[in-house]
CSV table of C-alpha atoms in Angstrom, one decimal:
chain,number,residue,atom,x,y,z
A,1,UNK,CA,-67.7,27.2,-52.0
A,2,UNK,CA,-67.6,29.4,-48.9
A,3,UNK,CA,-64.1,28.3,-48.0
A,4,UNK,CA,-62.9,28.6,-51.2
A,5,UNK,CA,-63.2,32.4,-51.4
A,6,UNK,CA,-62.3,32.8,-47.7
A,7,UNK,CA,-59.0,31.0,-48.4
A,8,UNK,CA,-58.6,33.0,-51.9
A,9,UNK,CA,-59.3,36.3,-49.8
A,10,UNK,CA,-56.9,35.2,-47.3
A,11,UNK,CA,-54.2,34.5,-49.6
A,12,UNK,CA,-54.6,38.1,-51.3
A,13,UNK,CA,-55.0,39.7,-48.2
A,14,UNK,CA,-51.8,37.8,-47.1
A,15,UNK,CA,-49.8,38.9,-50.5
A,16,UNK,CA,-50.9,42.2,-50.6
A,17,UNK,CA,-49.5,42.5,-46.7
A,18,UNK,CA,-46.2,40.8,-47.4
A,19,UNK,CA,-45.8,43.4,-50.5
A,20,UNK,CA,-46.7,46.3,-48.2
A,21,UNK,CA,-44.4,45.4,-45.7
A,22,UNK,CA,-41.7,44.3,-48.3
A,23,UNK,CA,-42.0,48.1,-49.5
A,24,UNK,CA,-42.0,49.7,-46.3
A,25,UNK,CA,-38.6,48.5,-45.6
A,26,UNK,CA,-37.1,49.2,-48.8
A,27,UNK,CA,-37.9,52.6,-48.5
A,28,UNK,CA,-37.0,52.4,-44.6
A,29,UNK,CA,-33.5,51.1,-45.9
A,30,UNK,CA,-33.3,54.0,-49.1
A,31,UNK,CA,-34.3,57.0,-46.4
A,32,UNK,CA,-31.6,56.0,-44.1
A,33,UNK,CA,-29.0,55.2,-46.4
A,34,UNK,CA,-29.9,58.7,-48.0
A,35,UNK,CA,-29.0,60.4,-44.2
A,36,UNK,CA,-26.2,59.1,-43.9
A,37,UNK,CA,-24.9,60.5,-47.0
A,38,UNK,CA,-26.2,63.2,-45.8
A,39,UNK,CA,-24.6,63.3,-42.9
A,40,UNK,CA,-21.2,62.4,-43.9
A,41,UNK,CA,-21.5,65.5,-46.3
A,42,UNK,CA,-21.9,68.1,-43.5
A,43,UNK,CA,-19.6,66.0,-41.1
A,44,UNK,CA,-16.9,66.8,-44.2
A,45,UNK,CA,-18.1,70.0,-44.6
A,46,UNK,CA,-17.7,70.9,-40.7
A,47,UNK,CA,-13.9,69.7,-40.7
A,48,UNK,CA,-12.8,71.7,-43.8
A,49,UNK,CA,-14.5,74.9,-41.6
A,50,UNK,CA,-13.0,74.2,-38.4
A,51,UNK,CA,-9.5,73.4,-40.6
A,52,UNK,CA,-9.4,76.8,-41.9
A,53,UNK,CA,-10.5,78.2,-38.7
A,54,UNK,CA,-7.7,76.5,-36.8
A,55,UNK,CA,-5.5,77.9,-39.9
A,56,UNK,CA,-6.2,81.3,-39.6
A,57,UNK,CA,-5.9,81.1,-35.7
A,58,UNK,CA,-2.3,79.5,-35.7
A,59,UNK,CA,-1.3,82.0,-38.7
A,60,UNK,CA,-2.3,84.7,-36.3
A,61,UNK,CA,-0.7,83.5,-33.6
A,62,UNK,CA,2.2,82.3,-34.8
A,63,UNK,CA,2.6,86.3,-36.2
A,64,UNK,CA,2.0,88.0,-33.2
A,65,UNK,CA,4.4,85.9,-31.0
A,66,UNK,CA,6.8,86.2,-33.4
A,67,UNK,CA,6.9,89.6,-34.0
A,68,UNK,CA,7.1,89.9,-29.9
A,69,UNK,CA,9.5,87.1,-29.3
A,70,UNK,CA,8.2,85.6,-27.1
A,71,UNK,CA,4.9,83.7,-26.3
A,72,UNK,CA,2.7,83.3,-22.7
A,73,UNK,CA,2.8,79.7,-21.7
A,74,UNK,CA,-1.6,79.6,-22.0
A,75,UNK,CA,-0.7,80.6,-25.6
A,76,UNK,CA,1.9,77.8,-26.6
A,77,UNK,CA,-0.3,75.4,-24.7
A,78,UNK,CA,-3.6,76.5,-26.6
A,79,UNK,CA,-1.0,76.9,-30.1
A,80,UNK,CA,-0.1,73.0,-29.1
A,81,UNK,CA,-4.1,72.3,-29.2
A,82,UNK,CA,-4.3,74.0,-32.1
A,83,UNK,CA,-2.1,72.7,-34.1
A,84,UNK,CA,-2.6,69.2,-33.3
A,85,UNK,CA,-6.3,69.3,-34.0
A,86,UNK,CA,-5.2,71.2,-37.1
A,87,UNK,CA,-2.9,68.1,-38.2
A,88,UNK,CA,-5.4,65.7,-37.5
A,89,UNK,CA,-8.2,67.3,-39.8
A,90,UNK,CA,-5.5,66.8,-42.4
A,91,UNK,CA,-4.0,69.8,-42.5
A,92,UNK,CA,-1.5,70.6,-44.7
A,93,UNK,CA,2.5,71.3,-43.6
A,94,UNK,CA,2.7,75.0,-44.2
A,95,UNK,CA,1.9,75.5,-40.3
A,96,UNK,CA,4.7,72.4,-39.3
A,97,UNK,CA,7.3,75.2,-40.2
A,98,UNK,CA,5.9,77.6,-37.7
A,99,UNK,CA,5.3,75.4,-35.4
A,100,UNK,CA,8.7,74.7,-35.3
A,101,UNK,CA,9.1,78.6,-34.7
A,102,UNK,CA,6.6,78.7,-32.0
A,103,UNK,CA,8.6,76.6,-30.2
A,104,UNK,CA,11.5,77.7,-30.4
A,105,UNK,CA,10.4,81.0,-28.7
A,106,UNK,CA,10.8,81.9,-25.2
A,107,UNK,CA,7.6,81.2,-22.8
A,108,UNK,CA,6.7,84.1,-20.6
């Protein structure tokens, strides 16, 4: 009779492990997929603020160095940094036109 209760104890005791554990690593698996959602969210939400942030920048520049004809070689080279990163954020082509202007100016 003994064994009989120590075997049906044991098989609870088993279940109700297997359950826990089962459980543990749904939620494990729901918590991480939930980050990285998360994550890809402010990833997204970084590269639209550093695209108009390169936007502004190659505006600026590419208004100054007009209006002065003329552009330091630091500033193309930092422009060409610019507008590449810009382009590869997905940028639209409103700043391909002035980069076309940019480089047709003289560098100082």
């Amino acid at each position: 009779m003994l064994s009989i209760v120590i075997s049906i104890v044991s098989t609870l005791t088993s279940s109700v492990l297997v359950f826990v554990v089962t459980n543990l690593m749904k939620e494990n698996k729901d918590i991480r997929a939930r980050r990285r959602e998360e994550n890809i969210a402010k990833e997204e939400n970084i590269a639209n603020g550093v695209l108009c942030l390169l936007r502004v920048k190659l505006i600026e520049y590419h208004d100054h160095y007009m209006e002065i004809d003329s552009i330091p070689s630091y500033a193309r080279s930092n422009w060409d940094m610019m507008y590449e990163a810009y382009h590869e954020l997905g940028g639209n082509g409103m700043i391909t036109g002035m980069d076309k202007e940019i480089k047709n100016l003289k560098i100082d």
